[in-house]
Short mmCIF file of N, CA and C in Angstrom, two decimals:
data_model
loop_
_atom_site.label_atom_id
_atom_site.label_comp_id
_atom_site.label_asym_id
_atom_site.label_seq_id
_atom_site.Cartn_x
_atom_site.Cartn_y
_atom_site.Cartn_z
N UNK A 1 159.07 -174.63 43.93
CA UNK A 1 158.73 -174.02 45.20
C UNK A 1 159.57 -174.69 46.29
N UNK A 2 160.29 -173.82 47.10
CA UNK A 2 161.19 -174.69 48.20
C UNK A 2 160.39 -175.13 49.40
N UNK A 3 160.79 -176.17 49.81
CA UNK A 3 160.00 -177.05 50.50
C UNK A 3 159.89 -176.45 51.72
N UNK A 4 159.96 -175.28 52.11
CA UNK A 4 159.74 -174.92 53.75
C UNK A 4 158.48 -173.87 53.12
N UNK A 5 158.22 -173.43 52.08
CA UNK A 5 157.06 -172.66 51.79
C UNK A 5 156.23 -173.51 51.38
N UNK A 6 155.79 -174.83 50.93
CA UNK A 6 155.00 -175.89 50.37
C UNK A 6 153.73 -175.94 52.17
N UNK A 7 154.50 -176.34 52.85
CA UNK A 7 153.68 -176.40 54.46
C UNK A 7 152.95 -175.07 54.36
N UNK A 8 153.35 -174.38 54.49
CA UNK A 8 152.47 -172.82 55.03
C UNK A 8 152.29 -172.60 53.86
N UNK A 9 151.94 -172.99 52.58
CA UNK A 9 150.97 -172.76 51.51
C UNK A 9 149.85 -173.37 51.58
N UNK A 10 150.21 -174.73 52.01
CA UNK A 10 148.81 -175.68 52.50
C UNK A 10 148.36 -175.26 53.10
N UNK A 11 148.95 -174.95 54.42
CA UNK A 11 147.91 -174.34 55.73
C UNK A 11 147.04 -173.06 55.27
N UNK A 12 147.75 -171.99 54.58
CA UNK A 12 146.87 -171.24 53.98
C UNK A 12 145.46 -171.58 53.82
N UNK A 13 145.54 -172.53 52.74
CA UNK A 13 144.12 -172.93 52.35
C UNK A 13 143.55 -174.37 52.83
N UNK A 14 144.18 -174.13 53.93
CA UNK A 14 143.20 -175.49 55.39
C UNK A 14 142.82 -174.55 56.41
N UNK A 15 142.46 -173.10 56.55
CA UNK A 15 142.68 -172.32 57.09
C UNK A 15 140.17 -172.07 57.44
N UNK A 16 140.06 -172.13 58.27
CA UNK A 16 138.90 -172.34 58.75
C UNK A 16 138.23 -170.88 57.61
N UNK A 17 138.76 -170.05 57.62
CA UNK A 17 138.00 -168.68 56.75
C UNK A 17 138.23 -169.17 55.53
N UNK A 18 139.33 -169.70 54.83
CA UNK A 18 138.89 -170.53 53.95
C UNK A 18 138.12 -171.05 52.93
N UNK A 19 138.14 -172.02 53.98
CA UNK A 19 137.18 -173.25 54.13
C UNK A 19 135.90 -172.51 53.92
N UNK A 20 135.50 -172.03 54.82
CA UNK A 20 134.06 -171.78 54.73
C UNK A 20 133.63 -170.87 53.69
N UNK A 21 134.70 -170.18 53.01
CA UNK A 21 134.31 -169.12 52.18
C UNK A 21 133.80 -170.06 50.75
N UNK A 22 134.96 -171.39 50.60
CA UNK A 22 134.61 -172.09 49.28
C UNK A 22 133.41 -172.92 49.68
N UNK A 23 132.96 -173.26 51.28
CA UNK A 23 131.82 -174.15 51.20
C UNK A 23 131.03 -173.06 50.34
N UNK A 24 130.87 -172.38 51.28
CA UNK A 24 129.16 -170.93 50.77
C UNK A 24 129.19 -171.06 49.33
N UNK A 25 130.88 -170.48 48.69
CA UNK A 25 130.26 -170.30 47.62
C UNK A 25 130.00 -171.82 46.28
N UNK A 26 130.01 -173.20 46.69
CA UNK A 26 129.92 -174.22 46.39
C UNK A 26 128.65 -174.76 46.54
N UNK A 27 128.15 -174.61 47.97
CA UNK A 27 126.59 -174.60 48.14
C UNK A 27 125.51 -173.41 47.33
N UNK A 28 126.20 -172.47 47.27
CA UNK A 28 125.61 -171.64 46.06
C UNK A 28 125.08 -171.89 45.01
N UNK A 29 126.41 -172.32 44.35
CA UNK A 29 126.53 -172.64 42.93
C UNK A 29 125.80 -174.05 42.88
N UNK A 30 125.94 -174.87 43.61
CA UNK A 30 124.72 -176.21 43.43
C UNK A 30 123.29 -175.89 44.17
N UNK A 31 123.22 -174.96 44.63
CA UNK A 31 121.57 -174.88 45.01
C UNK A 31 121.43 -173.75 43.42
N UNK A 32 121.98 -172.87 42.84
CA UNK A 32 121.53 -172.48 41.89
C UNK A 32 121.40 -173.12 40.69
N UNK A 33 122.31 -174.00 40.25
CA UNK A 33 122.08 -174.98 39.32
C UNK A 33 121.17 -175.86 39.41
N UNK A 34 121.00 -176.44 40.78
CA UNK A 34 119.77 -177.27 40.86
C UNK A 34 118.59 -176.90 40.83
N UNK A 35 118.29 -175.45 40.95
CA UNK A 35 117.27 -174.60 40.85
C UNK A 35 116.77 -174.56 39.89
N UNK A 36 118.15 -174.36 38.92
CA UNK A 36 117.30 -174.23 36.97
C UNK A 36 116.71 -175.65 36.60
N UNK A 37 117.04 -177.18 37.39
CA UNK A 37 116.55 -178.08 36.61
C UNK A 37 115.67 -178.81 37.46
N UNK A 38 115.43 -178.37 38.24
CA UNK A 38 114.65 -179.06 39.51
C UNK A 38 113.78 -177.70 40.48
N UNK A 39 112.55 -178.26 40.52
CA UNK A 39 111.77 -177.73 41.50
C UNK A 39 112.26 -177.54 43.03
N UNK A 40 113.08 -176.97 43.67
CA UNK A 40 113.97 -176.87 45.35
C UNK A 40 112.35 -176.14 46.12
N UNK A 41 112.66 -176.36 46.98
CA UNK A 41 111.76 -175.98 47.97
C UNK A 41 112.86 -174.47 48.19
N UNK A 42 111.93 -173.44 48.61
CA UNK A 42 112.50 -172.22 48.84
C UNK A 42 112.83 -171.92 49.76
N UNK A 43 113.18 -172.76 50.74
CA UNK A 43 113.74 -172.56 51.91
C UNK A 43 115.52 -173.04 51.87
N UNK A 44 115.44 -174.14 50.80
CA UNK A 44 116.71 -174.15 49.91
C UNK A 44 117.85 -172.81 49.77
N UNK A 45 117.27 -171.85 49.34
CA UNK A 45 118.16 -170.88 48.84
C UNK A 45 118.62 -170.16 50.07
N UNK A 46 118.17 -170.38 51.34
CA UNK A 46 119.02 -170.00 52.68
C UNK A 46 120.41 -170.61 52.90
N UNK A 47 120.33 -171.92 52.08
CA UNK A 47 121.36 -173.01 52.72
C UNK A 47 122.60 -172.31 52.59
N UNK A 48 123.17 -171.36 51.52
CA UNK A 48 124.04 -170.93 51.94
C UNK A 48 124.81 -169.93 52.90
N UNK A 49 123.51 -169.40 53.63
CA UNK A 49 123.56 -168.44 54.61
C UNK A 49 124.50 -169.31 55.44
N UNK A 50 124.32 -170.11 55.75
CA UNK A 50 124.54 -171.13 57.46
C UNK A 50 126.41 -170.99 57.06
N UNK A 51 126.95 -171.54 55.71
CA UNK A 51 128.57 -171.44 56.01
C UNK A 51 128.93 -169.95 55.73
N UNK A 52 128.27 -168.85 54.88
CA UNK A 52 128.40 -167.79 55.34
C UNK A 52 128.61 -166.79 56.29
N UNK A 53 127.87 -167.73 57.40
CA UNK A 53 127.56 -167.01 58.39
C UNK A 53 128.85 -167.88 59.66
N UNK A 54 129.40 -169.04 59.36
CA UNK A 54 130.12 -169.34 59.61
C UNK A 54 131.51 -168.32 59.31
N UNK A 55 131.83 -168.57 58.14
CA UNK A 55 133.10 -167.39 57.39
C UNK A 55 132.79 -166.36 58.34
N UNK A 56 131.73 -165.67 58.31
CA UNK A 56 132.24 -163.82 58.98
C UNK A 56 133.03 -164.48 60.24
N UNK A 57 132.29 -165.57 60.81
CA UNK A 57 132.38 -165.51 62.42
C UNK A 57 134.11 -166.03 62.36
N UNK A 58 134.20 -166.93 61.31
CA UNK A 58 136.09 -167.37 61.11
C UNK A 58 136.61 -166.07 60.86
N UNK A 59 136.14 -165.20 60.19
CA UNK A 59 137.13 -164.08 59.37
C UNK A 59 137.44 -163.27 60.93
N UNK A 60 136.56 -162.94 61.40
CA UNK A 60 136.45 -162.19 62.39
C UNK A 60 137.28 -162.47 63.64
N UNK A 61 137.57 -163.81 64.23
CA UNK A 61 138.58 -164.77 65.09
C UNK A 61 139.85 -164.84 64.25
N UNK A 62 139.91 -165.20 63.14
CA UNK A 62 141.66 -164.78 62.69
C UNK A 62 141.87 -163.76 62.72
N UNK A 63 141.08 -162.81 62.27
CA UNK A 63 141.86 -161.03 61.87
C UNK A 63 142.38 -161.02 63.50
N UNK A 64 141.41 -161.63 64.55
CA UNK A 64 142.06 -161.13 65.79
C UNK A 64 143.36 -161.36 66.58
N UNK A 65 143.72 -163.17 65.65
CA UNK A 65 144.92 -163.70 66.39
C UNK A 65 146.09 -163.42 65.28
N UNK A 66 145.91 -162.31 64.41
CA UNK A 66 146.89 -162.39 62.78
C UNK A 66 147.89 -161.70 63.39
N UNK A 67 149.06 -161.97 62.61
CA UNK A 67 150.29 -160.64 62.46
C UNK A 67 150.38 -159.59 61.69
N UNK A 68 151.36 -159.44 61.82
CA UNK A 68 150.90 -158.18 60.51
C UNK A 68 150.99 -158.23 59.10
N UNK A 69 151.39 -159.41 58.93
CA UNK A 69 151.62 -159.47 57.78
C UNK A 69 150.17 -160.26 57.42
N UNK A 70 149.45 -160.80 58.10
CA UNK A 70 148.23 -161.62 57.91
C UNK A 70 147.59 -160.83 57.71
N UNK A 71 147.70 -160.05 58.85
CA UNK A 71 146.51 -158.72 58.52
C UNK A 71 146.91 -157.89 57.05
N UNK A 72 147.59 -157.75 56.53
CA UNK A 72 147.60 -157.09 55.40
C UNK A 72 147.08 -158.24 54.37
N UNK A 73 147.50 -159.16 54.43
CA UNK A 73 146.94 -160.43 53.22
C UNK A 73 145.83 -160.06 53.33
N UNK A 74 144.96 -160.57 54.44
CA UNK A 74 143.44 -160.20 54.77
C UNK A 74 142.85 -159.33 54.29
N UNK A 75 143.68 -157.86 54.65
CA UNK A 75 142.80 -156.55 54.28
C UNK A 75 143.04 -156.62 52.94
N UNK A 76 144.08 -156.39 52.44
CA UNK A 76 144.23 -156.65 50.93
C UNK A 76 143.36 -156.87 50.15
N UNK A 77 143.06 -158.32 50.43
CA UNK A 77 141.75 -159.44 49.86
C UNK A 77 140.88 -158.38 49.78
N UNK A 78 139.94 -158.15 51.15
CA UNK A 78 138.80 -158.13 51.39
C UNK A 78 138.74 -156.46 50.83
N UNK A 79 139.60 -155.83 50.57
CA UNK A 79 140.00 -154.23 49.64
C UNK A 79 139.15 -154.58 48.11
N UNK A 80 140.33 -155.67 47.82
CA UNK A 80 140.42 -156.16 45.78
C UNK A 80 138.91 -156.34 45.81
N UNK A 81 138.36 -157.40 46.94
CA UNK A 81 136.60 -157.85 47.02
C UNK A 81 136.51 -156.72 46.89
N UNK A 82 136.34 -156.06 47.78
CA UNK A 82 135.02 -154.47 47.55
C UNK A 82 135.09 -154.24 46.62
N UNK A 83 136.30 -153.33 45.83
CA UNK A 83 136.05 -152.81 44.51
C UNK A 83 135.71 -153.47 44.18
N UNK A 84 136.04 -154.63 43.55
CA UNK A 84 135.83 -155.55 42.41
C UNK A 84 133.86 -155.28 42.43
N UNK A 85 133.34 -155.95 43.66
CA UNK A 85 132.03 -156.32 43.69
C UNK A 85 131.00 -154.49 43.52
N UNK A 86 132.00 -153.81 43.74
CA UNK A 86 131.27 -152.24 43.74
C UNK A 86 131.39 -151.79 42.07
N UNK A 87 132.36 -152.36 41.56
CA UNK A 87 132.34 -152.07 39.88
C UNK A 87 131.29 -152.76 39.54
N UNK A 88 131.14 -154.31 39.65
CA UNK A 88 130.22 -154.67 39.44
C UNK A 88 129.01 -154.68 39.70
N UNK A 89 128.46 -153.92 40.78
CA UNK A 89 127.35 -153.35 40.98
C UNK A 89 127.12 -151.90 40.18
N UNK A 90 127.44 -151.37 39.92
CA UNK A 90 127.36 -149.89 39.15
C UNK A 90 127.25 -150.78 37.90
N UNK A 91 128.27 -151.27 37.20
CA UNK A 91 127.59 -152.41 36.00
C UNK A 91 126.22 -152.95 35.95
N UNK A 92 125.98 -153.77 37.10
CA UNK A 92 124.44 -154.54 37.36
C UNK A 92 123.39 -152.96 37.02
N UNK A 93 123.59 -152.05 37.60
CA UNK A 93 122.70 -151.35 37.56
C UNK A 93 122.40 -150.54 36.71
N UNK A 94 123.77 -150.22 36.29
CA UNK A 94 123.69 -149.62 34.65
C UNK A 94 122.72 -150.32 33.35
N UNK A 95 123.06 -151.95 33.40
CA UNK A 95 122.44 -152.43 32.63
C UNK A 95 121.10 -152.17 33.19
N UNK A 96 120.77 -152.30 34.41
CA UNK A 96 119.53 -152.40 34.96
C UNK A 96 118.44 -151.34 33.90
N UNK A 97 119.03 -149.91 34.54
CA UNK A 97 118.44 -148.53 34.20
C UNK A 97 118.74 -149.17 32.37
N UNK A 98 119.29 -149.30 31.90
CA UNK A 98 120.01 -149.36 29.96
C UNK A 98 118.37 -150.59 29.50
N UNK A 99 117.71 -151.35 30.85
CA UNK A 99 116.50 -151.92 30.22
C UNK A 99 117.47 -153.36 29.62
N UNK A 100 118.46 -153.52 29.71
CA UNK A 100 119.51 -154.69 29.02
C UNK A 100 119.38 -155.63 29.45
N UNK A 101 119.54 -155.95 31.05
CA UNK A 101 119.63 -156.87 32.20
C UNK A 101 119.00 -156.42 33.49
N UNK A 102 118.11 -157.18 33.99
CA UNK A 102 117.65 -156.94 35.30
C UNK A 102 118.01 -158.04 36.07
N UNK A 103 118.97 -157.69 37.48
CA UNK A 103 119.67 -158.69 38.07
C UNK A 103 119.01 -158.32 39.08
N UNK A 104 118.54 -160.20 40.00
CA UNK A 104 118.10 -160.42 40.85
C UNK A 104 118.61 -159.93 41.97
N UNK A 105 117.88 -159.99 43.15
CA UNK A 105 118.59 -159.33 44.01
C UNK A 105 119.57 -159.44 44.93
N UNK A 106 120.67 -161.39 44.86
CA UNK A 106 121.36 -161.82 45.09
C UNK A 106 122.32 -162.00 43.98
N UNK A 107 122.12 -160.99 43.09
CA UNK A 107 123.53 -161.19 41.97
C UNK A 107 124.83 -161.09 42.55
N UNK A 108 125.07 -160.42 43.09
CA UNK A 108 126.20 -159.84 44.01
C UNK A 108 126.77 -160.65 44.81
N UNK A 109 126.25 -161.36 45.85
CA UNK A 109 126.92 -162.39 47.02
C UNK A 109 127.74 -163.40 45.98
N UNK A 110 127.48 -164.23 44.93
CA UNK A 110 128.13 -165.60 44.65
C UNK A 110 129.52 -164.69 43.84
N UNK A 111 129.27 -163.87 43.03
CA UNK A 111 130.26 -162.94 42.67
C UNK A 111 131.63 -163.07 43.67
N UNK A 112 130.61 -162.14 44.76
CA UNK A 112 131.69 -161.27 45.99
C UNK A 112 132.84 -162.80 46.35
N UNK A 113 131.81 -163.41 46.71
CA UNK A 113 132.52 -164.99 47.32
C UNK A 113 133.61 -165.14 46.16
N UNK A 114 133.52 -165.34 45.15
CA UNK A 114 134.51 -165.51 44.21
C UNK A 114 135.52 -164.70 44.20
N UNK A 115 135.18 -163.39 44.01
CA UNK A 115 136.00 -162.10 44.39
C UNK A 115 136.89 -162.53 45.20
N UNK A 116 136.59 -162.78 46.91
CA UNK A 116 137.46 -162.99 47.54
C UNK A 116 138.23 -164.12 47.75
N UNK A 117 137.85 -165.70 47.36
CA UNK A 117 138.59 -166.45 46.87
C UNK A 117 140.17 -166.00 46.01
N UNK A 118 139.81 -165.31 45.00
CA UNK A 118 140.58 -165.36 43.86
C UNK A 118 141.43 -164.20 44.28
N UNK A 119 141.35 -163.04 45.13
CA UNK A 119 142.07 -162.12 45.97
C UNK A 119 142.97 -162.52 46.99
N UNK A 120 142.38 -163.59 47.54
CA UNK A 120 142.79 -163.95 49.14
C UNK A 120 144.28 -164.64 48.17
N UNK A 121 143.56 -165.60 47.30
CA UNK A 121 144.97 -166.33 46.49
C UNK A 121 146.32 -165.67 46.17
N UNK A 122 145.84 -164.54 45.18
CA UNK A 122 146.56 -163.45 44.92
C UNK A 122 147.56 -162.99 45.98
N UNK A 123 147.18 -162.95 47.11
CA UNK A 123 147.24 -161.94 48.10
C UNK A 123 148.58 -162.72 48.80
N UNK A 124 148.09 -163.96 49.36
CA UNK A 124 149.07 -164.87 49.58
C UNK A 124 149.92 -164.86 48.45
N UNK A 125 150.13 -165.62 47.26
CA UNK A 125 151.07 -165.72 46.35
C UNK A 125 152.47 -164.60 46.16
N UNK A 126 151.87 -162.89 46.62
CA UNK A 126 152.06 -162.00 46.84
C UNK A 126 152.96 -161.67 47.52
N UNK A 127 152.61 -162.11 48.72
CA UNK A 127 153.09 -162.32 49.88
C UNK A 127 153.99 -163.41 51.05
N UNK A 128 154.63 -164.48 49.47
CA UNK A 128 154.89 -165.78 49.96
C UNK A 128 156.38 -165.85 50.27
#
């Protein structure tokens, strides 16, 4: 990789929307694991609302200061997310109705978060 793209690969992912997208979905994944082996108080399973709710408010302040080429990384991503998480809902529910699997009613969010992680990556790499 030539060294004037190494900087603005980092910054990519020091990038406040980010950030907050891997806190949420990190606090997720350890309030759900700790869930299966430990008694959490249920006020627990909000905790990941708070950097969630951070992310929209980041996603929402970059899309506004982006170029155009940001803005397409962005939309891109957040495109690959939808489908991705809309196949997998018609799946969830298929099994649902099939009597196979009945998914809770936050199956979807730790997914989506991943979704767009692994898009946003894509998207950049794409676009580098």
């Amino acid at each position: 990789m030539p060294k004037t793209l190494l900087p603005t690969w980092r910054s990519r992912f020091t990038r406040p929307v980010f950030l907050w997208a891997v806190c949420a979905l990190l606090i997720d994944f350890a309030i759900q694991s700790l869930g299966k082996t430990r008694l959490l108080p249920s006020w627990l399973a909000l905790l990941p609302v708070i950097p969630a709710i951070f992310f929209v408010v980041a996603l929402f302040r970059a899309v506004q200061r982006m170029d155009e080429l940001q803005k397409r990384i962005c939309l891109e991503s957040v495109f690959i997310t939808f489908m991705f998480t809309l196949v997998l809902a018609f799946v969830v529910a298929g099994l649902d109705q099939a009597g196979i699997y009945h998914a809770k009613s936050d199956a979807l969010g730790t997914p989506m978060m991943f979704f767009w992680a692994c898009a946003y990556i894509v998207s950049v790499w794409r676009y580098r």
